Amino acid sequence: MGRANAQAQAFPAIDAAAPDRRRAPEDVRRRQLIDATIDSLAEIGFNASTLAQIARRAGVSPGLVAHYFGDKDGLLEATLRFLSLRLYRATAARLREARGPRARVQALIDANLAPEEFDQRTSSVWLAFWGQVLHSERLRRVQRVYQARMLANLRHDLRGLVARGEVGRIAITIAAVIDGLWLRSSLSAAGETDSVSARQVAALFVDAQIAAATPAVSLNGPDVMNASPPRHANHIGGQYRPTGGVSFETRNPATGEVLAEIEIAGEAEVDAAVAIARKGQKLWAAKTGAERGRILKRAAELLRARNDELARLETLDTGKPIQETLVVDVASGADCIEYYAGLAAGLSGEHVDLGPTAFGYTRREPLGIVAGIGAWNYPLQIACWKSAPALACGNAMLFKPAELTPLTALKLAEIYAEAGVPEGVFNVVQGFAETGRLLTRHPGIAKVSLTGEVGTGKKVMVDAAGTLKYVTLELGGKSPLIVFDDADLDDAVSGALLANFYSAGEVCSNGTRVFVHEKVRPAFLEKLVARVERMVVGDPLDPATQVGALISPDHMEKVLSYIAKGKAEGAKLLVGGARVTANGLDKGAFVAPTVFDGCTEAMSIVREEIFGPVMAVLSFTDEDEVIARANDTDFGLAAGVFTRDLARGHRVIARLEAGTCWINHYNITPIELPFGGAKQSGLGRENGKAAIEHYTQLKSVYVNLGRVEAPY
Ligand code: NDP
């Protein structure tokens, strides 16, 4: 792994927290604890740094540390994120000053090999993290983000210097040289290199690499720069606003090809977006609901008119089959905008009779500026599901897509602008969790709506608490699908397939625990396996493909590791169970639809959200028993029941602890019905009239019609 990528510049001139004028006392306390962690790691190392010892050092109780960070892992993750943010800010500042691609490469070198990097305290902290990244998924995730960001920036700048075919190799080599120089210096007692000499060596190395490579622009041949992927800025105030700052790449998970470079929104961009949103929101809220509705209706029409183009872009960015995106993703987004366009004119408060001398009324008012943070599985749909009710109610929105799928939200921003939504009312800010945190902690933002993992939901809630924001959380699930012995088995199998393999299983509401009555289990499995075997895994752009790529190679590894656990824990693999590489799929993240039978509640594949094409079949005989087992989870997003006995269907659904349920179907989500989770699967609802509650606040007004009597 690469140090320059993996770690952050530990104590650069730019302090991650310094420019943050929003530092509440809570932030100051967190920062003290992070500082104490850094001191502890530097002095006594990773193993000896316990939660109690760090608390003692900071002069607080271990309970307080647990309150802020959960456990030691949480504290270490926060510390690594903090240090990483410093590197990001230091790099961004240097990149802003650099003119031309060679100067930008040098800026990256200078940020990573700055004098502070060679400080002994700094080095020992980073070495401590280095040792742990391999053992901790949470730390590895932070590290991966920085690795990707460093390589994306090197590749971007090298495209202006060397031929396209050599960009990738040279970028990796430069990153490795930066790592190597720092590592060797940090591990050598005599300090072979310091910042100045390390930067000189790296600069000479880069020059030599560039000199030996084929130049980017050939005098005789085509301009290879034209072949570079496009670079997209943030969409703020109705237009793209390039900064030339730090960027990341988005890739097609089916081929590994880079689709585009995306500029990251830092504090300056988020502040600018909030300022412009404030102005836009006032104009927007002053329109009548009917006027807002007309504009939103136009946006829905534009989305539909561009269905095929947007579906293709979504397929490229997510790996989902075009046969799905053509009929679901864009259409569901357009349906949602159209639905709330229709509701906009009908938004109202109520009149309250208070007798002959007074009455009261309520006004339903917008919250102001709201934030939407999206997951990567339904990028455009999520952006629409959040923005449509928000805008219909007169709010402005800052939307941050997941960094793996940043493209279609930008198209939505273009469409809203074209439809006549005023400047600043819908803005797209791009980036990783740090950009998300800028939103969740911003005092100018009144609410945050997140779609993501349960762990992210908890962090968002903690961060939002600092400024007491409203939160809506659409989180993960491990939902049950129950097939009774009187069910129509063909329908039940169809339901189970819809519940597990749509979008290669990357659907939050999936019914991945399929409970089948023992009496019909053999017949059910026979039909199920026969249909799964016929499913077509392939190029997502091919209309015949039914199962496309997973979102990334990392996610594929996670899914494959669950399949391995399923086998190791004794589940019986009936079909699938492996990566698919044949017929040109070897560069992509493809996994065959997989069914395990003989599953029990003790198994990881039954307890944990996999978010891939892996179905676990469990057997049952008794209604009470299956309800208890179905509810035996912290999740509560969705549930389904297949039975011909409708009384039983309603009875069982009423007892299932889930927010979104189906009787004799699965994963159908009409916009008219509220969608969301119970227990740890979420808070609040999207869609339906229910979402209006989450994007408005009530003002109560008492109106006196008589004299005012006072006892004074
Ligand atoms: P994540 O929770 O990893 O990320 C969700 C979004 O939150 C991303 O934009 C992410 O940015 C951002 N983020 C991450 N950390 C923070 C933070 N501390 N503060 C603010 N923002 C942050 O989810 P995935 O993108 O991996 O999506 C998969 C998950 O989403 C699954 O658990 C799935 O069940 C759930 N989901 C739930 C749905 C529902 O409606 N209930 C629907 C769809 C998915 P970045 O990507 O840059 O890290």
PDB file of N, CA and C and ligand atoms in Angstrom, residues 81 141 145 373-378 382 385 400-404 431-437 440 450-457 459-460 463 473-477 506-509 609 611 637 675-677 681 686, ligand 1:
ATOM      1  N   ARG A  81      -9.183   9.901   9.805  1.00  0.00           N
ATOM      2  CA  ARG A  81      -9.930  10.817   8.936  1.00  0.00           C
ATOM      3  C   ARG A  81      -9.460  12.254   9.143  1.00  0.00           C
ATOM      4  N   ARG A 141     -10.872   1.591   4.552  1.00  0.00           N
ATOM      5  CA  ARG A 141     -11.765   2.387   3.708  1.00  0.00           C
ATOM      6  C   ARG A 141     -11.255   3.828   3.595  1.00  0.00           C
ATOM      7  N   VAL A 145      -9.744   5.654   0.019  1.00  0.00           N
ATOM      8  CA  VAL A 145     -10.205   6.942  -0.506  1.00  0.00           C
ATOM      9  C   VAL A 145      -8.990   7.798  -0.878  1.00  0.00           C
ATOM     10  N   ILE A 373     -27.883  13.270   0.802  1.00  0.00           N
ATOM     11  CA  ILE A 373     -26.635  12.505   0.608  1.00  0.00           C
ATOM     12  C   ILE A 373     -27.030  11.129   0.095  1.00  0.00           C
ATOM     13  N   GLY A 374     -26.501  10.768  -1.059  1.00  0.00           N
ATOM     14  CA  GLY A 374     -26.990   9.559  -1.726  1.00  0.00           C
ATOM     15  C   GLY A 374     -26.065   8.364  -1.641  1.00  0.00           C
ATOM     16  N   ALA A 375     -26.656   7.173  -1.781  1.00  0.00           N
ATOM     17  CA  ALA A 375     -25.882   5.933  -1.922  1.00  0.00           C
ATOM     18  C   ALA A 375     -25.640   5.688  -3.413  1.00  0.00           C
ATOM     19  N   TRP A 376     -24.863   4.622  -3.709  1.00  0.00           N
ATOM     20  CA  TRP A 376     -24.446   4.432  -5.097  1.00  0.00           C
ATOM     21  C   TRP A 376     -25.349   3.479  -5.881  1.00  0.00           C
ATOM     22  N   ASN A 377     -26.338   2.888  -5.249  1.00  0.00           N
ATOM     23  CA  ASN A 377     -27.051   1.836  -5.983  1.00  0.00           C
ATOM     24  C   ASN A 377     -28.141   2.360  -6.924  1.00  0.00           C
ATOM     25  N   TYR A 378     -28.803   3.477  -6.533  1.00  0.00           N
ATOM     26  CA  TYR A 378     -29.794   4.087  -7.426  1.00  0.00           C
ATOM     27  C   TYR A 378     -29.527   5.592  -7.482  1.00  0.00           C
ATOM     28  N   ILE A 382     -32.334   8.193  -6.353  1.00  0.00           N
ATOM     29  CA  ILE A 382     -32.198   8.745  -4.996  1.00  0.00           C
ATOM     30  C   ILE A 382     -32.178  10.278  -5.060  1.00  0.00           C
ATOM     31  N   TRP A 385     -35.755  11.244  -5.592  1.00  0.00           N
ATOM     32  CA  TRP A 385     -36.611  10.954  -4.434  1.00  0.00           C
ATOM     33  C   TRP A 385     -36.379  11.979  -3.309  1.00  0.00           C
ATOM     34  N   LYS A 400     -25.289  15.578  -2.377  1.00  0.00           N
ATOM     35  CA  LYS A 400     -23.980  14.939  -2.590  1.00  0.00           C
ATOM     36  C   LYS A 400     -24.199  13.491  -3.003  1.00  0.00           C
ATOM     37  N   PRO A 401     -23.864  13.154  -4.247  1.00  0.00           N
ATOM     38  CA  PRO A 401     -23.972  11.754  -4.647  1.00  0.00           C
ATOM     39  C   PRO A 401     -22.848  10.934  -3.998  1.00  0.00           C
ATOM     40  N   ALA A 402     -23.009   9.616  -3.978  1.00  0.00           N
ATOM     41  CA  ALA A 402     -21.894   8.761  -3.549  1.00  0.00           C
ATOM     42  C   ALA A 402     -20.744   8.954  -4.536  1.00  0.00           C
ATOM     43  N   GLU A 403     -19.519   8.852  -4.039  1.00  0.00           N
ATOM     44  CA  GLU A 403     -18.396   9.175  -4.929  1.00  0.00           C
ATOM     45  C   GLU A 403     -18.238   8.126  -6.034  1.00  0.00           C
ATOM     46  N   LEU A 404     -18.836   6.951  -5.838  1.00  0.00           N
ATOM     47  CA  LEU A 404     -18.728   5.925  -6.879  1.00  0.00           C
ATOM     48  C   LEU A 404     -19.662   6.207  -8.060  1.00  0.00           C
ATOM     49  N   GLY A 431     -17.943  14.596  -3.740  1.00  0.00           N
ATOM     50  CA  GLY A 431     -16.840  14.242  -2.862  1.00  0.00           C
ATOM     51  C   GLY A 431     -17.134  13.016  -2.032  1.00  0.00           C
ATOM     52  N   PHE A 432     -16.276  12.817  -1.046  1.00  0.00           N
ATOM     53  CA  PHE A 432     -16.326  11.632  -0.204  1.00  0.00           C
ATOM     54  C   PHE A 432     -17.059  11.994   1.096  1.00  0.00           C
ATOM     55  N   ALA A 433     -16.821  11.185   2.122  1.00  0.00           N
ATOM     56  CA  ALA A 433     -17.517  11.416   3.396  1.00  0.00           C
ATOM     57  C   ALA A 433     -17.249  12.817   3.946  1.00  0.00           C
ATOM     58  N   GLU A 434     -16.033  13.348   3.683  1.00  0.00           N
ATOM     59  CA  GLU A 434     -15.740  14.692   4.245  1.00  0.00           C
ATOM     60  C   GLU A 434     -16.696  15.740   3.695  1.00  0.00           C
ATOM     61  N   THR A 435     -17.016  15.632   2.407  1.00  0.00           N
ATOM     62  CA  THR A 435     -17.967  16.589   1.840  1.00  0.00           C
ATOM     63  C   THR A 435     -19.333  16.375   2.482  1.00  0.00           C
ATOM     64  N   GLY A 436     -19.682  15.105   2.707  1.00  0.00           N
ATOM     65  CA  GLY A 436     -20.940  14.814   3.399  1.00  0.00           C
ATOM     66  C   GLY A 436     -20.964  15.460   4.776  1.00  0.00           C
ATOM     67  N   ARG A 437     -19.850  15.360   5.471  1.00  0.00           N
ATOM     68  CA  ARG A 437     -19.797  15.934   6.829  1.00  0.00           C
ATOM     69  C   ARG A 437     -19.897  17.457   6.792  1.00  0.00           C
ATOM     70  N   THR A 440     -23.552  17.866   6.819  1.00  0.00           N
ATOM     71  CA  THR A 440     -24.286  17.491   8.037  1.00  0.00           C
ATOM     72  C   THR A 440     -23.967  18.433   9.196  1.00  0.00           C
ATOM     73  N   LEU A 450     -30.290  11.179   4.344  1.00  0.00           N
ATOM     74  CA  LEU A 450     -29.219  10.279   3.899  1.00  0.00           C
ATOM     75  C   LEU A 450     -29.795   8.964   3.418  1.00  0.00           C
ATOM     76  N   THR A 451     -29.255   8.436   2.357  1.00  0.00           N
ATOM     77  CA  THR A 451     -29.450   7.032   2.013  1.00  0.00           C
ATOM     78  C   THR A 451     -28.086   6.377   2.100  1.00  0.00           C
ATOM     79  N   GLY A 452     -27.954   5.394   2.965  1.00  0.00           N
ATOM     80  CA  GLY A 452     -26.643   4.764   3.130  1.00  0.00           C
ATOM     81  C   GLY A 452     -26.686   3.650   4.153  1.00  0.00           C
ATOM     82  N   GLU A 453     -25.514   3.284   4.632  1.00  0.00           N
ATOM     83  CA  GLU A 453     -25.420   2.184   5.595  1.00  0.00           C
ATOM     84  C   GLU A 453     -25.857   2.628   6.984  1.00  0.00           C
ATOM     85  N   VAL A 454     -26.179   1.648   7.811  1.00  0.00           N
ATOM     86  CA  VAL A 454     -26.604   1.952   9.180  1.00  0.00           C
ATOM     87  C   VAL A 454     -25.508   2.737   9.913  1.00  0.00           C
ATOM     88  N   GLY A 455     -24.261   2.303   9.751  1.00  0.00           N
ATOM     89  CA  GLY A 455     -23.153   2.975  10.453  1.00  0.00           C
ATOM     90  C   GLY A 455     -23.040   4.434  10.033  1.00  0.00           C
ATOM     91  N   THR A 456     -23.205   4.689   8.741  1.00  0.00           N
ATOM     92  CA  THR A 456     -23.150   6.076   8.262  1.00  0.00           C
ATOM     93  C   THR A 456     -24.315   6.866   8.843  1.00  0.00           C
ATOM     94  N   GLY A 457     -25.486   6.231   8.908  1.00  0.00           N
ATOM     95  CA  GLY A 457     -26.661   6.897   9.464  1.00  0.00           C
ATOM     96  C   GLY A 457     -26.408   7.365  10.886  1.00  0.00           C
ATOM     97  N   LYS A 459     -23.522   8.064  12.245  1.00  0.00           N
ATOM     98  CA  LYS A 459     -22.561   9.185  12.247  1.00  0.00           C
ATOM     99  C   LYS A 459     -23.251  10.473  11.818  1.00  0.00           C
ATOM    100  N   VAL A 460     -24.092  10.361  10.811  1.00  0.00           N
ATOM    101  CA  VAL A 460     -24.790  11.555  10.320  1.00  0.00           C
ATOM    102  C   VAL A 460     -25.670  12.134  11.422  1.00  0.00           C
ATOM    103  N   ASP A 463     -23.495  13.962  13.901  1.00  0.00           N
ATOM    104  CA  ASP A 463     -23.021  15.247  13.358  1.00  0.00           C
ATOM    105  C   ASP A 463     -24.154  16.260  13.236  1.00  0.00           C
ATOM    106  N   LEU A 473     -33.348   9.126   7.532  1.00  0.00           N
ATOM    107  CA  LEU A 473     -32.315   8.127   7.254  1.00  0.00           C
ATOM    108  C   LEU A 473     -32.936   6.927   6.544  1.00  0.00           C
ATOM    109  N   GLU A 474     -32.461   6.653   5.352  1.00  0.00           N
ATOM    110  CA  GLU A 474     -32.862   5.447   4.617  1.00  0.00           C
ATOM    111  C   GLU A 474     -31.661   4.530   4.635  1.00  0.00           C
ATOM    112  N   LEU A 475     -31.723   3.488   5.465  1.00  0.00           N
ATOM    113  CA  LEU A 475     -30.498   2.715   5.711  1.00  0.00           C
ATOM    114  C   LEU A 475     -30.622   1.273   5.213  1.00  0.00           C
ATOM    115  N   GLY A 476     -29.746   0.450   5.683  1.00  0.00           N
ATOM    116  CA  GLY A 476     -29.641  -0.904   5.140  1.00  0.00           C
ATOM    117  C   GLY A 476     -30.709  -1.854   5.669  1.00  0.00           C
ATOM    118  N   GLY A 477     -30.634  -3.097   5.207  1.00  0.00           N
ATOM    119  CA  GLY A 477     -31.619  -4.078   5.644  1.00  0.00           C
ATOM    120  C   GLY A 477     -31.135  -5.510   5.485  1.00  0.00           C
ATOM    121  N   GLU A 506     -27.957  -5.319  -5.352  1.00  0.00           N
ATOM    122  CA  GLU A 506     -27.588  -4.093  -4.633  1.00  0.00           C
ATOM    123  C   GLU A 506     -28.842  -3.234  -4.400  1.00  0.00           C
ATOM    124  N   VAL A 507     -29.765  -3.780  -3.659  1.00  0.00           N
ATOM    125  CA  VAL A 507     -31.019  -3.072  -3.359  1.00  0.00           C
ATOM    126  C   VAL A 507     -31.237  -3.169  -1.851  1.00  0.00           C
ATOM    127  N   CYS A 508     -31.476  -1.997  -1.236  1.00  0.00           N
ATOM    128  CA  CYS A 508     -31.546  -1.961   0.229  1.00  0.00           C
ATOM    129  C   CYS A 508     -32.674  -2.808   0.787  1.00  0.00           C
ATOM    130  N   SER A 509     -33.815  -2.839   0.071  1.00  0.00           N
ATOM    131  CA  SER A 509     -34.993  -3.530   0.605  1.00  0.00           C
ATOM    132  C   SER A 509     -35.000  -5.025   0.276  1.00  0.00           C
ATOM    133  N   GLU A 609     -25.936  -7.672   6.162  1.00  0.00           N
ATOM    134  CA  GLU A 609     -26.295  -7.194   4.831  1.00  0.00           C
ATOM    135  C   GLU A 609     -25.114  -7.416   3.888  1.00  0.00           C
ATOM    136  N   PHE A 611     -25.464  -7.025   0.284  1.00  0.00           N
ATOM    137  CA  PHE A 611     -25.643  -6.064  -0.800  1.00  0.00           C
ATOM    138  C   PHE A 611     -25.076  -6.601  -2.114  1.00  0.00           C
ATOM    139  N   LEU A 637     -36.143  -2.860   7.481  1.00  0.00           N
ATOM    140  CA  LEU A 637     -36.504  -2.059   6.312  1.00  0.00           C
ATOM    141  C   LEU A 637     -37.755  -2.589   5.613  1.00  0.00           C
ATOM    142  N   PHE A 675     -41.980   5.127   1.765  1.00  0.00           N
ATOM    143  CA  PHE A 675     -40.934   4.104   1.765  1.00  0.00           C
ATOM    144  C   PHE A 675     -39.956   4.430   2.879  1.00  0.00           C
ATOM    145  N   GLY A 676     -39.602   3.421   3.676  1.00  0.00           N
ATOM    146  CA  GLY A 676     -38.614   3.668   4.721  1.00  0.00           C
ATOM    147  C   GLY A 676     -38.567   2.510   5.697  1.00  0.00           C
ATOM    148  N   GLY A 677     -37.729   2.648   6.703  1.00  0.00           N
ATOM    149  CA  GLY A 677     -37.461   1.512   7.570  1.00  0.00           C
ATOM    150  C   GLY A 677     -37.857   1.703   9.017  1.00  0.00           C
ATOM    151  N   SER A 681     -33.109   0.366  10.479  1.00  0.00           N
ATOM    152  CA  SER A 681     -33.088   0.596   9.030  1.00  0.00           C
ATOM    153  C   SER A 681     -33.478   2.008   8.648  1.00  0.00           C
ATOM    154  N   GLU A 686     -39.600   8.384   2.834  1.00  0.00           N
ATOM    155  CA  GLU A 686     -39.561   9.071   1.551  1.00  0.00           C
ATOM    156  C   GLU A 686     -40.836   8.691   0.807  1.00  0.00           C
TER     157      GLU A 686
HETATM  158  P1  NDP B   1     -22.563   4.621   2.651  1.00  0.00           P
HETATM  159  O1  NDP B   1     -23.245   4.684   3.963  1.00  0.00           O
HETATM  160  O2  NDP B   1     -21.194   4.151   2.597  1.00  0.00           O
HETATM  161  O3  NDP B   1     -22.579   6.054   1.942  1.00  0.00           O
HETATM  162  C1  NDP B   1     -23.776   6.778   1.739  1.00  0.00           C
HETATM  163  C2  NDP B   1     -23.428   8.230   1.459  1.00  0.00           C
HETATM  164  O4  NDP B   1     -22.997   8.867   2.664  1.00  0.00           O
HETATM  165  C3  NDP B   1     -22.294   8.421   0.467  1.00  0.00           C
HETATM  166  O5  NDP B   1     -22.554   9.555  -0.320  1.00  0.00           O
HETATM  167  C4  NDP B   1     -21.111   8.621   1.388  1.00  0.00           C
HETATM  168  O6  NDP B   1     -20.039   9.279   0.759  1.00  0.00           O
HETATM  169  C5  NDP B   1     -21.721   9.462   2.468  1.00  0.00           C
HETATM  170  N1  NDP B   1     -21.025   9.398   3.747  1.00  0.00           N
HETATM  171  C6  NDP B   1     -20.224   8.432   4.231  1.00  0.00           C
HETATM  172  N2  NDP B   1     -19.814   8.731   5.486  1.00  0.00           N
HETATM  173  C7  NDP B   1     -20.380   9.925   5.803  1.00  0.00           C
HETATM  174  C8  NDP B   1     -20.344  10.775   6.953  1.00  0.00           C
HETATM  175  N3  NDP B   1     -19.662  10.460   8.047  1.00  0.00           N
HETATM  176  N4  NDP B   1     -21.044  11.939   6.922  1.00  0.00           N
HETATM  177  C9  NDP B   1     -21.776  12.283   5.831  1.00  0.00           C
HETATM  178  N5  NDP B   1     -21.827  11.529   4.711  1.00  0.00           N
HETATM  179  C10 NDP B   1     -21.147  10.361   4.688  1.00  0.00           C
HETATM  180  O7  NDP B   1     -23.536   3.738   1.748  1.00  0.00           O
HETATM  181  P2  NDP B   1     -23.256   3.158   0.292  1.00  0.00           P
HETATM  182  O8  NDP B   1     -23.080   4.298  -0.665  1.00  0.00           O
HETATM  183  O9  NDP B   1     -22.184   2.133   0.406  1.00  0.00           O
HETATM  184  O10 NDP B   1     -24.652   2.479  -0.061  1.00  0.00           O
HETATM  185  C11 NDP B   1     -24.997   1.202   0.342  1.00  0.00           C
HETATM  186  C12 NDP B   1     -25.861   1.236   1.602  1.00  0.00           C
HETATM  187  O11 NDP B   1     -26.985   2.095   1.389  1.00  0.00           O
HETATM  188  C13 NDP B   1     -26.418  -0.105   1.965  1.00  0.00           C
HETATM  189  O12 NDP B   1     -26.339  -0.322   3.343  1.00  0.00           O
HETATM  190  C14 NDP B   1     -27.868   0.001   1.549  1.00  0.00           C
HETATM  191  O13 NDP B   1     -28.723  -0.852   2.247  1.00  0.00           O
HETATM  192  C15 NDP B   1     -28.154   1.434   1.831  1.00  0.00           C
HETATM  193  N6  NDP B   1     -29.303   1.881   1.046  1.00  0.00           N
HETATM  194  C16 NDP B   1     -30.484   2.162   1.696  1.00  0.00           C
HETATM  195  C17 NDP B   1     -31.604   2.514   0.985  1.00  0.00           C
HETATM  196  C18 NDP B   1     -32.879   2.864   1.675  1.00  0.00           C
HETATM  197  O14 NDP B   1     -33.690   3.558   1.091  1.00  0.00           O
HETATM  198  N7  NDP B   1     -33.137   2.398   2.874  1.00  0.00           N
HETATM  199  C19 NDP B   1     -31.582   2.579  -0.483  1.00  0.00           C
HETATM  200  C20 NDP B   1     -30.291   2.328  -1.060  1.00  0.00           C
HETATM  201  C21 NDP B   1     -29.199   1.965  -0.298  1.00  0.00           C
HETATM  202  P3  NDP B   1     -18.919   8.328   0.032  1.00  0.00           P
HETATM  203  O15 NDP B   1     -19.665   7.443  -0.877  1.00  0.00           O
HETATM  204  O16 NDP B   1     -18.087   9.285  -0.666  1.00  0.00           O
HETATM  205  O17 NDP B   1     -18.252   7.567   1.144  1.00  0.00           O
END
